[in-house]
Amino acid sequence: MRDGKWGIRPVKIDSNRDEILVHKFGTIGSGGNSGFQAMNLAVQFGCRNIILVGFDMHDRDGIHWHGKHDGNLRNPTRTSLARWRGVIDAQAEPLRRMGVRVLNASTISALTAYPKMTFAEALAAVEEQPHVAC
């Protein structure tokens, strides 16, 4: 289905699935957060190198770098952050089996399943083995 005016395809988030989905283009796993969903889209778009930026996944410096959300947006709790960490870390092995390399350029990240490095180091690593970089 496409929007007639703009030609935009909607993305469906399967709220019952906390895994990277690849079998139906445009349907992604929830993971509970937009970072996970962006990773899922990148895989569906064919990316084989993903650099995580801003995936701190902790509240040591406050809720967000920009402060709390206003209005109807929910703010993360320690419970939700722990859940998100677990869901994202659990995808490391399935992603590896799919041929996707994930590098964590958030050196203060609480994620543990992906190699941590600076952004410059991650870019250099991707340039060494480019395949399909996103």
mmCIF file of C-alpha atoms in Angstrom:
data_model
loop_
_atom_site.group_PDB
_atom_site.id
_atom_site.type_symbol
_atom_site.label_atom_id
_atom_site.label_comp_id
_atom_site.label_asym_id
_atom_site.label_seq_id
_atom_site.Cartn_x
_atom_site.Cartn_y
_atom_site.Cartn_z
ATOM 1 C CA MET A 1 0.000 0.000 0.000
ATOM 2 C CA ARG A 2 1.306 3.446 -0.904
ATOM 3 C CA ASP A 3 0.098 6.882 -0.005
ATOM 4 C CA GLY A 4 -1.305 8.286 -3.259
ATOM 5 C CA LYS A 5 0.054 11.791 -2.861
ATOM 6 C CA TRP A 6 3.568 11.110 -1.610
ATOM 7 C CA GLY A 7 4.195 7.483 -2.584
ATOM 8 C CA ILE A 8 5.101 6.596 0.981
ATOM 9 C CA ARG A 9 4.832 3.018 2.196
ATOM 10 C CA PRO A 10 3.790 2.674 5.820
ATOM 11 C CA VAL A 11 5.866 0.474 8.100
ATOM 12 C CA LYS A 12 3.995 -1.945 10.347
ATOM 13 C CA ILE A 13 5.454 -2.567 13.792
ATOM 14 C CA ASP A 14 4.566 -5.998 15.143
ATOM 15 C CA SER A 15 4.160 -5.148 18.822
ATOM 16 C CA ASN A 16 4.177 -8.847 19.747
ATOM 17 C CA ARG A 17 7.660 -9.500 18.301
ATOM 18 C CA ASP A 18 10.913 -8.386 19.926
ATOM 19 C CA GLU A 19 13.138 -9.711 17.165
ATOM 20 C CA ILE A 20 14.568 -8.540 13.863
ATOM 21 C CA LEU A 21 11.985 -9.463 11.230
ATOM 22 C CA VAL A 22 13.068 -10.017 7.635
ATOM 23 C CA HIS A 23 10.442 -12.225 6.008
ATOM 24 C CA LYS A 24 7.875 -9.543 5.202
ATOM 25 C CA PHE A 25 9.326 -6.265 3.946
ATOM 26 C CA GLY A 26 7.788 -3.318 5.772
ATOM 27 C CA THR A 27 6.876 -5.289 8.906
ATOM 28 C CA ILE A 28 9.392 -4.886 11.713
ATOM 29 C CA GLY A 29 9.740 -6.076 15.277
ATOM 30 C CA SER A 30 8.914 -3.726 18.112
ATOM 31 C CA GLY A 31 11.805 -4.138 20.514
ATOM 32 C CA GLY A 32 10.058 -1.481 22.580
ATOM 33 C CA ASN A 33 12.057 1.419 21.122
ATOM 34 C CA SER A 34 12.771 3.295 17.920
ATOM 35 C CA GLY A 35 16.469 2.385 17.906
ATOM 36 C CA PHE A 36 15.624 -1.311 17.631
ATOM 37 C CA GLN A 37 13.085 -0.521 14.927
ATOM 38 C CA ALA A 38 15.685 1.482 12.961
ATOM 39 C CA MET A 39 18.063 -1.496 13.164
ATOM 40 C CA ASN A 40 15.307 -3.752 11.798
ATOM 41 C CA LEU A 41 14.650 -1.361 8.894
ATOM 42 C CA ALA A 42 18.373 -1.166 8.106
ATOM 43 C CA VAL A 43 18.531 -4.966 7.852
ATOM 44 C CA GLN A 44 15.457 -5.017 5.611
ATOM 45 C CA PHE A 45 17.073 -2.370 3.391
ATOM 46 C CA GLY A 46 20.056 -4.699 2.927
ATOM 47 C CA CYS A 47 22.622 -3.134 5.235
ATOM 48 C CA ARG A 48 25.385 -5.501 6.301
ATOM 49 C CA ASN A 49 27.277 -3.005 8.499
ATOM 50 C CA ILE A 50 25.358 -1.048 11.117
ATOM 51 C CA ILE A 51 26.959 1.529 13.387
ATOM 52 C CA LEU A 52 24.993 2.243 16.556
ATOM 53 C CA VAL A 53 25.189 5.894 17.613
ATOM 54 C CA GLY A 54 23.484 7.146 20.769
ATOM 55 C CA PHE A 55 22.483 3.687 22.035
ATOM 56 C CA ASP A 56 23.494 4.495 25.628
ATOM 57 C CA MET A 57 20.611 2.439 27.078
ATOM 58 C CA HIS A 58 21.010 3.768 30.612
ATOM 59 C CA ASP A 59 19.775 6.705 32.677
ATOM 60 C CA ARG A 60 23.044 7.756 34.331
ATOM 61 C CA ASP A 61 22.865 11.200 32.746
ATOM 62 C CA GLY A 62 19.109 11.657 32.966
ATOM 63 C CA ILE A 63 16.262 10.361 30.857
ATOM 64 C CA HIS A 64 17.435 11.629 27.448
ATOM 65 C CA TRP A 65 20.114 13.998 26.244
ATOM 66 C CA HIS A 66 17.262 16.413 25.489
ATOM 67 C CA GLY A 67 15.372 15.999 28.769
ATOM 68 C CA LYS A 68 11.980 14.442 29.398
ATOM 69 C CA HIS A 69 9.356 14.083 26.706
ATOM 70 C CA ASP A 70 6.293 16.293 27.076
ATOM 71 C CA GLY A 71 2.721 15.423 26.242
ATOM 72 C CA ASN A 72 1.715 11.910 25.289
ATOM 73 C CA LEU A 73 5.191 10.478 24.736
ATOM 74 C CA ARG A 74 6.347 8.159 27.478
ATOM 75 C CA ASN A 75 9.752 8.482 29.104
ATOM 76 C CA PRO A 76 11.899 5.403 29.675
ATOM 77 C CA THR A 77 12.091 3.814 33.090
ATOM 78 C CA ARG A 78 14.882 1.652 34.474
ATOM 79 C CA THR A 79 12.647 -1.337 33.773
ATOM 80 C CA SER A 80 12.071 -0.356 30.138
ATOM 81 C CA LEU A 81 15.775 0.415 29.620
ATOM 82 C CA ALA A 82 16.708 -3.025 30.990
ATOM 83 C CA ARG A 83 14.163 -4.636 28.667
ATOM 84 C CA TRP A 84 15.473 -2.720 25.640
ATOM 85 C CA ARG A 85 19.063 -3.692 26.437
ATOM 86 C CA GLY A 86 18.089 -7.341 26.681
ATOM 87 C CA VAL A 87 16.131 -7.289 23.439
ATOM 88 C CA ILE A 88 18.857 -5.523 21.437
ATOM 89 C CA ASP A 89 21.681 -7.637 22.877
ATOM 90 C CA ALA A 90 19.687 -10.814 22.150
ATOM 91 C CA GLN A 91 19.728 -9.953 18.441
ATOM 92 C CA ALA A 92 23.534 -10.075 18.149
ATOM 93 C CA GLU A 93 23.718 -13.757 17.225
ATOM 94 C CA PRO A 94 20.727 -13.771 14.821
ATOM 95 C CA LEU A 95 22.179 -10.687 13.108
ATOM 96 C CA ARG A 96 25.583 -12.342 12.831
ATOM 97 C CA ARG A 97 23.945 -15.410 11.221
ATOM 98 C CA MET A 98 22.278 -13.059 8.704
ATOM 99 C CA GLY A 99 25.689 -11.634 7.830
ATOM 100 C CA VAL A 100 25.068 -8.308 9.556
ATOM 101 C CA ARG A 101 27.904 -6.734 11.545
ATOM 102 C CA VAL A 102 26.864 -4.277 14.260
ATOM 103 C CA LEU A 103 29.416 -1.902 15.784
ATOM 104 C CA ASN A 104 28.570 0.147 18.867
ATOM 105 C CA ALA A 105 29.941 3.693 18.573
ATOM 106 C CA SER A 106 28.381 4.684 21.891
ATOM 107 C CA THR A 107 31.364 4.088 24.144
ATOM 108 C CA ILE A 108 29.279 4.636 27.310
ATOM 109 C CA SER A 109 26.576 2.238 26.137
ATOM 110 C CA ALA A 110 25.166 -0.345 28.520
ATOM 111 C CA LEU A 111 24.794 -2.789 25.606
ATOM 112 C CA THR A 112 27.293 -5.642 25.861
ATOM 113 C CA ALA A 113 26.825 -7.809 22.753
ATOM 114 C CA TYR A 114 28.401 -5.516 20.139
ATOM 115 C CA PRO A 115 32.005 -4.307 19.897
ATOM 116 C CA LYS A 116 32.371 -0.806 21.367
ATOM 117 C CA MET A 117 34.564 1.770 19.705
ATOM 118 C CA THR A 118 34.619 5.421 18.821
ATOM 119 C CA PHE A 119 32.657 6.613 15.809
ATOM 120 C CA ALA A 120 35.901 7.203 13.894
ATOM 121 C CA GLU A 121 37.048 3.643 14.646
ATOM 122 C CA ALA A 122 33.682 2.258 13.517
ATOM 123 C CA LEU A 123 33.862 4.186 10.235
ATOM 124 C CA ALA A 124 37.396 2.914 9.656
ATOM 125 C CA ALA A 125 36.279 -0.672 10.351
ATOM 126 C CA VAL A 126 33.436 -0.347 7.845
ATOM 127 C CA GLU A 127 35.784 1.142 5.240
ATOM 128 C CA GLU A 128 38.078 -1.888 5.644
ATOM 129 C CA GLN A 129 35.183 -4.277 4.911
ATOM 130 C CA PRO A 130 32.496 -2.154 3.253
ATOM 131 C CA HIS A 131 30.119 -4.749 1.721
ATOM 132 C CA VAL A 132 26.910 -2.763 2.172
ATOM 133 C CA ALA A 133 27.259 -0.030 4.785
ATOM 134 C CA CYS A 134 24.476 1.967 6.394
#
